[in-house]
Coordinates of N, CA and C in Angstrom, one line a residue:
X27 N 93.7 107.8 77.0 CA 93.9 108.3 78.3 C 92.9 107.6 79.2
X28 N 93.7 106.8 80.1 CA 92.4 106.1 81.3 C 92.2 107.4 82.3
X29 N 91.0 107.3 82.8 CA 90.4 108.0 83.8 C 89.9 107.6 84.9
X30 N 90.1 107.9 86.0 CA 89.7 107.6 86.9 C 88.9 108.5 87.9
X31 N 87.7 108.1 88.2 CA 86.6 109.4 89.1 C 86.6 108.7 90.5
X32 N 87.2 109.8 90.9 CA 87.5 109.3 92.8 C 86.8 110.8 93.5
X33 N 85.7 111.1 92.4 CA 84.8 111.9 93.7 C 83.9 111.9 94.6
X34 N 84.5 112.1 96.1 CA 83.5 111.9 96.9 C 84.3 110.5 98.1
X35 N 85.7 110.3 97.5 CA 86.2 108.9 97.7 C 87.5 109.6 98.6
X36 N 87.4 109.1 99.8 CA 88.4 109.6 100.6 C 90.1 109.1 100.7
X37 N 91.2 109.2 101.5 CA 92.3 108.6 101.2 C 92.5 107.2 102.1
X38 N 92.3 106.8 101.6 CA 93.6 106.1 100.8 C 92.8 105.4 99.6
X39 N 91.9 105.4 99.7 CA 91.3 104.4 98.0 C 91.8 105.5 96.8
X40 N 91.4 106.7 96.5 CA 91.8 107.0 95.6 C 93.6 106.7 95.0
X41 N 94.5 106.8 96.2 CA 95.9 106.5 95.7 C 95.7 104.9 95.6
X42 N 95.2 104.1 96.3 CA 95.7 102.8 96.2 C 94.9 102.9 94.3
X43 N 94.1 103.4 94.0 CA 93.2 102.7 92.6 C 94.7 103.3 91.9
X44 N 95.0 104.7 92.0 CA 95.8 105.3 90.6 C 97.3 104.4 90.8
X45 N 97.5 103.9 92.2 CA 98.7 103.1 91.9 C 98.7 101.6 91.1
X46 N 97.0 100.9 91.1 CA 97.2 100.1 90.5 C 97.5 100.3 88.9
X47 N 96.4 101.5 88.9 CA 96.1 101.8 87.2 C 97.3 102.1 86.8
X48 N 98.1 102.8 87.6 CA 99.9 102.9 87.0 C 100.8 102.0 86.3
X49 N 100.4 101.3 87.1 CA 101.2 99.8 87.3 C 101.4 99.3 85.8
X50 N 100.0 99.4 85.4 CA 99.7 99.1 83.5 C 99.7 99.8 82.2
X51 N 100.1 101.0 83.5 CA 99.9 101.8 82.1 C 101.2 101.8 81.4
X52 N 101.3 102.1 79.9 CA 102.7 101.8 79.3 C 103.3 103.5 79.3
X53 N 104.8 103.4 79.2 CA 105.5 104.5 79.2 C 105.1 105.8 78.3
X54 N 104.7 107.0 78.5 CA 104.1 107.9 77.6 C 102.6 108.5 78.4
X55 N 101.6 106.7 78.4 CA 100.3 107.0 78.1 C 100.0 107.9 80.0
X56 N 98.6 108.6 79.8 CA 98.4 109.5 80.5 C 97.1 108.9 81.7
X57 N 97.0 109.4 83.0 CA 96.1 108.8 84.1 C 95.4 110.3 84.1
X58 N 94.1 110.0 84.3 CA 93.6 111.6 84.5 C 92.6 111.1 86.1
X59 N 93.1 111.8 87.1 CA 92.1 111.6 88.0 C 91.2 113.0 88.3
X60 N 90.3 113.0 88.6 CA 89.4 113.3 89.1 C 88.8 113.6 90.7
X61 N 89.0 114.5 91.8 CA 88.7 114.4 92.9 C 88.6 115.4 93.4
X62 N 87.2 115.5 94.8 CA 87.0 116.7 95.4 C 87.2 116.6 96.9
X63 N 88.7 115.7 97.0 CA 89.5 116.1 98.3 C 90.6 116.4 98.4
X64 N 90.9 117.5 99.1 CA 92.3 118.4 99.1 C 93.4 117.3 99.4
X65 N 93.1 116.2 100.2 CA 94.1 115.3 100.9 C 94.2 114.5 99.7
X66 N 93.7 114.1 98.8 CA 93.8 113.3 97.7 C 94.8 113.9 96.7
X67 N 94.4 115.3 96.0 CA 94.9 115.7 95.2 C 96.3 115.8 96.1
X68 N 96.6 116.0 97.0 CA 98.6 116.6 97.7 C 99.1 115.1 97.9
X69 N 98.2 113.9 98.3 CA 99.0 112.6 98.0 C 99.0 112.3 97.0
X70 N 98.5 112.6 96.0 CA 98.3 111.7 94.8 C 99.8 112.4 93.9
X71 N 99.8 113.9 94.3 CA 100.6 114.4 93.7 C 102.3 114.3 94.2
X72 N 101.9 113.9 95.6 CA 103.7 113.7 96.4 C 104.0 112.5 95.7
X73 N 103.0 111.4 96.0 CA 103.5 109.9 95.3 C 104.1 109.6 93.9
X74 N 103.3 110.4 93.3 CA 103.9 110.3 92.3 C 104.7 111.2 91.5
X75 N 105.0 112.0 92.1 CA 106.2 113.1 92.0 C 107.2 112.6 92.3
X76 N 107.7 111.4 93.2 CA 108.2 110.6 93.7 C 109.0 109.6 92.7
X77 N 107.5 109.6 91.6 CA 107.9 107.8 90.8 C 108.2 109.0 89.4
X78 N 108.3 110.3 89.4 CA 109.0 111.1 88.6 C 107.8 110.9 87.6
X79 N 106.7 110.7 87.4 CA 105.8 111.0 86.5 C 105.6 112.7 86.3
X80 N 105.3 112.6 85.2 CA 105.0 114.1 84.6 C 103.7 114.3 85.0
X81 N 103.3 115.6 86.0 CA 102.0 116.0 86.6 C 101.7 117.7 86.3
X82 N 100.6 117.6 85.5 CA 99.9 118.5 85.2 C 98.1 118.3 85.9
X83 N 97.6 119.7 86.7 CA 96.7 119.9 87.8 C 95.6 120.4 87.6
X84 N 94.4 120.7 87.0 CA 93.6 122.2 87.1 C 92.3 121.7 88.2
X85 N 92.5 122.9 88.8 CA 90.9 123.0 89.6 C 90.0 123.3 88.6
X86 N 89.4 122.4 88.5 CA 88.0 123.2 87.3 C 86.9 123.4 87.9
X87 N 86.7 122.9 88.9 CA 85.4 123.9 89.9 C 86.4 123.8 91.2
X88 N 85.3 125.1 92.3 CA 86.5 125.2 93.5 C 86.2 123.8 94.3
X89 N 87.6 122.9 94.5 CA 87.9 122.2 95.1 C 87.4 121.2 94.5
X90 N 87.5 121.2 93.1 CA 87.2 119.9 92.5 C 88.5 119.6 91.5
X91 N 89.4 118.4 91.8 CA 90.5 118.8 90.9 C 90.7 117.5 89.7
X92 N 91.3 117.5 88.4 CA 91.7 117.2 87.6 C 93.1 117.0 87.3
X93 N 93.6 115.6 87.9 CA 95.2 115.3 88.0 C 95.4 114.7 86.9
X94 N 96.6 115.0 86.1 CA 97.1 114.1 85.1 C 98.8 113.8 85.1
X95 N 98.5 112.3 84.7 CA 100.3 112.1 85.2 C 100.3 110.9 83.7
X96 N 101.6 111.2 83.6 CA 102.1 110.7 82.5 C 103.5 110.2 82.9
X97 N 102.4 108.7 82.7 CA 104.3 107.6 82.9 C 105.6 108.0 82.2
X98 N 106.7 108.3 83.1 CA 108.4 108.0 82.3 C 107.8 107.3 81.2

């Protein structure tokens, strides 16, 4: 699983990184981002709700979130 830590990193860099790291990842394998901005986690999650990736979410501290998307 690649990871990517986009805390502290406002929008648009965090989507532009997870869309390149997409790009490579192969069908199956899993992106886990990392981020403590609300605007990050709701685009990161439209966009790629979009490209039909499988997305699972947890806040594990308040307003710190943990996105995972798993390529088609």
């Amino acid at each position: 699983m690649l990871e990517l830590d986009c805390l502290g990193e406002m929008c648009p860099v965090p989507l532009l990184k997870a869309q390149k790291e997409a790009q490579s990842l192969p069908s199956g394998e899993t992106l886990k981002i990392i981020t403590d901005h609300s605007c990050v986690h709701q685009n990161v999650i439209t966009y790629f709700k979009k490209k039909k990736f499988l997305i699972k979410e947890d806040e594990v501290l308040n307003g710190v979130w943990e996105i995972f998307l798993t390529k088609p």
